[in-house]
């Protein structure tokens, strides 16, 4: 009887601990593929495409082209001057964009 109780308790603990351990592992690996910050004044189109949500190859290239033509971005809002970049994209990425 005691063996059955211990087996059941061990199983229950393992079931509750597994999601917590998995979540912690995923959090530690989350930054492995994505940097915490992307400098929009120095990043190339490939970096912008890879690391900014809602920015594909053409929008990333538009950011680089705009920067080359008009100079560095002085604020996040100045990104709105780039064709195809609106407030939604800026809002999604505001925590990772740096100047």
Short mmCIF file of N, CA and C in Angstrom, two decimals:
data_model
loop_
_atom_site.label_atom_id
_atom_site.label_comp_id
_atom_site.label_asym_id
_atom_site.label_seq_id
_atom_site.Cartn_x
_atom_site.Cartn_y
_atom_site.Cartn_z
N UNK A 1 0.82 -1.19 0.00
CA UNK A 1 0.00 0.00 0.00
C UNK A 1 0.87 1.26 0.00
N UNK A 2 1.91 1.30 0.86
CA UNK A 2 2.80 2.45 0.95
C UNK A 2 3.54 2.65 -0.38
N UNK A 3 3.95 1.54 -0.99
CA UNK A 3 4.65 1.62 -2.26
C UNK A 3 3.74 2.24 -3.33
N UNK A 4 2.48 1.89 -3.34
CA UNK A 4 1.54 2.44 -4.30
C UNK A 4 1.34 3.93 -4.08
N UNK A 5 1.27 4.37 -2.83
CA UNK A 5 1.09 5.79 -2.51
C UNK A 5 2.33 6.57 -2.95
N UNK A 6 3.51 6.05 -2.66
CA UNK A 6 4.74 6.73 -3.04
C UNK A 6 4.89 6.82 -4.56
N UNK A 7 4.51 5.77 -5.24
CA UNK A 7 4.57 5.77 -6.70
C UNK A 7 3.62 6.82 -7.26
N UNK A 8 2.43 6.90 -6.72
CA UNK A 8 1.43 7.88 -7.17
C UNK A 8 1.91 9.30 -6.90
N UNK A 9 2.47 9.53 -5.71
CA UNK A 9 2.97 10.86 -5.37
C UNK A 9 4.15 11.26 -6.28
N UNK A 10 5.03 10.33 -6.54
CA UNK A 10 6.17 10.60 -7.42
C UNK A 10 5.69 10.97 -8.81
N UNK A 11 4.72 10.23 -9.30
CA UNK A 11 4.16 10.51 -10.62
C UNK A 11 3.49 11.89 -10.65
N UNK A 12 2.73 12.22 -9.61
CA UNK A 12 2.04 13.50 -9.54
C UNK A 12 3.04 14.66 -9.51
N UNK A 13 4.08 14.53 -8.73
CA UNK A 13 5.10 15.58 -8.67
C UNK A 13 5.77 15.75 -10.03
N UNK A 14 6.08 14.65 -10.68
CA UNK A 14 6.71 14.72 -11.99
C UNK A 14 5.79 15.41 -13.01
N UNK A 15 4.51 15.13 -12.94
CA UNK A 15 3.55 15.74 -13.88
C UNK A 15 3.45 17.25 -13.67
N UNK A 16 3.51 17.69 -12.42
CA UNK A 16 3.42 19.13 -12.15
C UNK A 16 4.73 19.85 -12.40
N UNK A 17 5.84 19.19 -12.24
CA UNK A 17 7.14 19.82 -12.38
C UNK A 17 7.57 19.92 -13.85
N UNK A 18 7.14 19.02 -14.68
CA UNK A 18 7.59 19.00 -16.07
C UNK A 18 7.25 20.28 -16.83
N UNK A 19 6.02 20.80 -16.76
CA UNK A 19 5.74 22.05 -17.49
C UNK A 19 6.58 23.23 -16.99
N UNK A 20 6.83 23.30 -15.70
CA UNK A 20 7.64 24.38 -15.14
C UNK A 20 9.07 24.30 -15.66
N UNK A 21 9.64 23.12 -15.66
CA UNK A 21 11.00 22.92 -16.15
C UNK A 21 11.08 23.24 -17.64
N UNK A 22 10.08 22.84 -18.40
CA UNK A 22 10.05 23.09 -19.83
C UNK A 22 9.95 24.59 -20.11
N UNK A 23 9.12 25.29 -19.38
CA UNK A 23 8.96 26.74 -19.55
C UNK A 23 10.27 27.46 -19.24
N UNK A 24 10.96 27.05 -18.19
CA UNK A 24 12.22 27.67 -17.85
C UNK A 24 13.26 27.42 -18.93
N UNK A 25 13.27 26.23 -19.50
CA UNK A 25 14.21 25.90 -20.56
C UNK A 25 13.92 26.74 -21.79
N UNK A 26 12.64 26.91 -22.14
CA UNK A 26 12.27 27.72 -23.30
C UNK A 26 12.65 29.18 -23.10
N UNK A 27 12.52 29.70 -21.88
CA UNK A 27 12.89 31.09 -21.61
C UNK A 27 14.38 31.29 -21.75
N UNK A 28 15.16 30.33 -21.31
CA UNK A 28 16.61 30.48 -21.40
C UNK A 28 17.08 30.40 -22.84
N UNK A 29 16.35 29.71 -23.72
CA UNK A 29 16.73 29.60 -25.11
C UNK A 29 16.09 30.66 -25.99
N UNK A 30 15.14 31.42 -25.44
CA UNK A 30 14.41 32.39 -26.24
C UNK A 30 15.33 33.42 -26.87
N UNK A 31 16.34 33.85 -26.17
CA UNK A 31 17.23 34.87 -26.70
C UNK A 31 18.31 34.32 -27.61
N UNK A 32 18.36 33.04 -27.81
CA UNK A 32 19.43 32.46 -28.60
C UNK A 32 19.34 32.86 -30.08
N UNK A 33 18.12 32.96 -30.62
CA UNK A 33 17.94 33.28 -32.02
C UNK A 33 17.60 34.74 -32.27
N UNK A 34 17.13 35.44 -31.27
CA UNK A 34 16.74 36.82 -31.46
C UNK A 34 17.45 37.71 -30.45
N UNK A 35 18.07 38.76 -30.97
CA UNK A 35 18.71 39.67 -30.03
C UNK A 35 17.68 40.49 -29.30
N UNK A 36 18.07 41.04 -28.17
CA UNK A 36 17.14 41.86 -27.43
C UNK A 36 16.99 43.22 -28.09
N UNK A 37 17.99 43.66 -28.83
CA UNK A 37 17.94 44.97 -29.45
C UNK A 37 18.45 44.90 -30.89
N UNK A 38 17.83 45.73 -31.74
CA UNK A 38 18.26 45.87 -33.13
C UNK A 38 18.45 47.36 -33.38
N UNK A 39 19.63 47.75 -33.75
CA UNK A 39 19.90 49.16 -34.04
C UNK A 39 19.48 49.44 -35.47
N UNK A 40 18.42 50.22 -35.63
CA UNK A 40 17.90 50.48 -36.98
C UNK A 40 18.79 51.42 -37.78
N UNK A 41 19.77 52.02 -37.13
CA UNK A 41 20.70 52.90 -37.84
C UNK A 41 21.94 52.17 -38.33
N UNK A 42 22.13 50.93 -37.89
CA UNK A 42 23.32 50.19 -38.32
C UNK A 42 23.00 48.81 -38.89
N UNK A 43 21.83 48.26 -38.59
CA UNK A 43 21.49 46.90 -39.04
C UNK A 43 21.30 46.87 -40.55
N UNK A 44 21.72 45.77 -41.16
CA UNK A 44 21.48 45.61 -42.58
C UNK A 44 20.09 45.01 -42.81
N UNK A 45 19.69 44.91 -44.06
CA UNK A 45 18.34 44.44 -44.38
C UNK A 45 18.09 43.02 -43.88
N UNK A 46 19.08 42.16 -43.94
CA UNK A 46 18.91 40.79 -43.47
C UNK A 46 18.61 40.75 -41.97
N UNK A 47 19.32 41.56 -41.20
CA UNK A 47 19.09 41.61 -39.75
C UNK A 47 17.70 42.15 -39.43
N UNK A 48 17.31 43.22 -40.13
CA UNK A 48 15.99 43.80 -39.89
C UNK A 48 14.89 42.80 -40.23
N UNK A 49 15.05 42.10 -41.34
CA UNK A 49 14.09 41.08 -41.77
C UNK A 49 14.00 39.96 -40.75
N UNK A 50 15.13 39.55 -40.25
CA UNK A 50 15.18 38.40 -39.34
C UNK A 50 14.65 38.72 -37.94
N UNK A 51 14.95 39.90 -37.43
CA UNK A 51 14.70 40.18 -36.02
C UNK A 51 13.52 41.09 -35.71
N UNK A 52 12.93 41.72 -36.71
CA UNK A 52 11.78 42.59 -36.44
C UNK A 52 10.49 41.93 -36.91
N UNK A 53 9.51 41.88 -36.02
CA UNK A 53 8.21 41.30 -36.36
C UNK A 53 7.48 42.19 -37.36
N UNK A 54 6.92 41.57 -38.39
CA UNK A 54 6.14 42.30 -39.38
C UNK A 54 6.98 42.98 -40.44
N UNK A 55 8.29 42.76 -40.39
CA UNK A 55 9.20 43.36 -41.37
C UNK A 55 9.81 42.23 -42.19
N UNK A 56 9.43 42.20 -43.45
CA UNK A 56 9.99 41.21 -44.36
C UNK A 56 11.13 41.82 -45.15
N UNK A 57 11.53 41.12 -46.20
CA UNK A 57 12.68 41.56 -46.99
C UNK A 57 12.48 42.93 -47.62
N UNK A 58 11.29 43.15 -48.20
CA UNK A 58 11.09 44.44 -48.90
C UNK A 58 11.02 45.60 -47.92
N UNK A 59 10.35 45.42 -46.78
CA UNK A 59 10.29 46.50 -45.79
C UNK A 59 11.65 46.74 -45.15
N UNK A 60 12.40 45.68 -44.93
CA UNK A 60 13.74 45.82 -44.37
C UNK A 60 14.62 46.61 -45.34
N UNK A 61 14.53 46.30 -46.61
CA UNK A 61 15.32 47.02 -47.60
C UNK A 61 14.86 48.47 -47.70
N UNK A 62 13.56 48.71 -47.56
CA UNK A 62 13.04 50.09 -47.58
C UNK A 62 13.60 50.90 -46.41
N UNK A 63 13.75 50.26 -45.25
CA UNK A 63 14.34 50.94 -44.08
C UNK A 63 15.79 51.33 -44.39
N UNK A 64 16.54 50.39 -44.93
CA UNK A 64 17.95 50.65 -45.26
C UNK A 64 18.05 51.74 -46.33
N UNK A 65 17.23 51.66 -47.37
CA UNK A 65 17.26 52.65 -48.44
C UNK A 65 16.92 54.04 -47.91
N UNK A 66 15.90 54.11 -47.06
CA UNK A 66 15.50 55.39 -46.47
C UNK A 66 16.65 55.97 -45.65
N UNK A 67 17.26 55.13 -44.85
CA UNK A 67 18.38 55.56 -44.01
C UNK A 67 19.55 56.07 -44.85
N UNK A 68 19.83 55.37 -45.95
CA UNK A 68 20.93 55.79 -46.82
C UNK A 68 20.63 57.12 -47.52
N UNK A 69 19.36 57.35 -47.84
CA UNK A 69 18.98 58.57 -48.53
C UNK A 69 18.84 59.77 -47.60
N UNK A 70 18.25 59.56 -46.43
CA UNK A 70 17.92 60.67 -45.54
C UNK A 70 18.75 60.74 -44.26
N UNK A 71 19.60 59.77 -44.02
CA UNK A 71 20.41 59.77 -42.82
C UNK A 71 19.78 58.92 -41.72
N UNK A 72 20.43 58.92 -40.60
CA UNK A 72 20.00 58.07 -39.49
C UNK A 72 18.65 58.49 -38.94
N UNK A 73 17.96 57.50 -38.38
CA UNK A 73 16.68 57.75 -37.72
C UNK A 73 16.95 58.41 -36.38
N UNK A 74 16.17 59.44 -36.08
CA UNK A 74 16.36 60.16 -34.83
C UNK A 74 15.38 59.72 -33.75
N UNK A 75 14.31 59.03 -34.16
CA UNK A 75 13.31 58.55 -33.21
C UNK A 75 12.59 57.36 -33.81
N UNK A 76 11.87 56.64 -32.96
CA UNK A 76 11.07 55.52 -33.47
C UNK A 76 9.99 56.04 -34.41
N UNK A 77 9.40 57.18 -34.07
CA UNK A 77 8.36 57.74 -34.92
C UNK A 77 8.85 58.07 -36.33
N UNK A 78 10.14 58.38 -36.46
CA UNK A 78 10.66 58.69 -37.78
C UNK A 78 10.64 57.47 -38.71
N UNK A 79 10.49 56.29 -38.14
CA UNK A 79 10.34 55.08 -38.97
C UNK A 79 9.05 55.11 -39.78
N UNK A 80 8.06 55.86 -39.30
CA UNK A 80 6.78 55.96 -40.01
C UNK A 80 6.94 56.61 -41.38
N UNK A 81 8.05 57.28 -41.60
CA UNK A 81 8.32 57.91 -42.90
C UNK A 81 8.72 56.90 -43.96
N UNK A 82 9.03 55.68 -43.53
CA UNK A 82 9.41 54.62 -44.46
C UNK A 82 8.13 53.98 -44.99
N UNK A 83 8.02 53.88 -46.30
CA UNK A 83 6.84 53.28 -46.92
C UNK A 83 6.65 51.86 -46.41
N UNK A 84 5.45 51.58 -45.92
CA UNK A 84 5.12 50.24 -45.43
C UNK A 84 5.32 50.05 -43.95
N UNK A 85 5.90 51.03 -43.27
CA UNK A 85 6.13 50.93 -41.83
C UNK A 85 5.13 51.86 -41.14
N UNK A 86 4.29 51.27 -40.33
CA UNK A 86 3.30 52.05 -39.60
C UNK A 86 3.43 51.88 -38.10
N UNK A 87 2.49 52.48 -37.41
CA UNK A 87 2.51 52.43 -35.96
C UNK A 87 2.43 51.01 -35.40
N UNK A 88 1.71 50.13 -36.08
CA UNK A 88 1.58 48.75 -35.60
C UNK A 88 2.91 48.02 -35.56
N UNK A 89 3.69 48.17 -36.61
CA UNK A 89 5.00 47.51 -36.66
C UNK A 89 5.92 48.12 -35.60
N UNK A 90 5.87 49.42 -35.47
CA UNK A 90 6.71 50.08 -34.47
C UNK A 90 6.31 49.61 -33.07
N UNK A 91 5.02 49.53 -32.81
CA UNK A 91 4.53 49.11 -31.50
C UNK A 91 4.97 47.68 -31.18
N UNK A 92 4.89 46.78 -32.17
CA UNK A 92 5.29 45.39 -31.95
C UNK A 92 6.77 45.25 -31.61
N UNK A 93 7.57 46.17 -32.12
CA UNK A 93 9.02 46.05 -32.00
C UNK A 93 9.67 47.10 -31.11
N UNK A 94 8.90 47.92 -30.46
CA UNK A 94 9.45 49.06 -29.72
C UNK A 94 10.43 48.65 -28.63
N UNK A 95 10.26 47.47 -28.07
CA UNK A 95 11.16 47.01 -27.01
C UNK A 95 12.50 46.51 -27.53
N UNK A 96 12.59 46.25 -28.81
CA UNK A 96 13.86 45.73 -29.33
C UNK A 96 14.57 46.70 -30.29
N UNK A 97 13.90 47.78 -30.68
CA UNK A 97 14.53 48.75 -31.57
C UNK A 97 15.32 49.76 -30.76
N UNK A 98 16.56 49.99 -31.16
CA UNK A 98 17.39 51.05 -30.58
C UNK A 98 17.91 51.92 -31.71
N UNK A 99 18.30 53.12 -31.33
CA UNK A 99 18.82 54.07 -32.33
C UNK A 99 20.33 54.18 -32.19
#
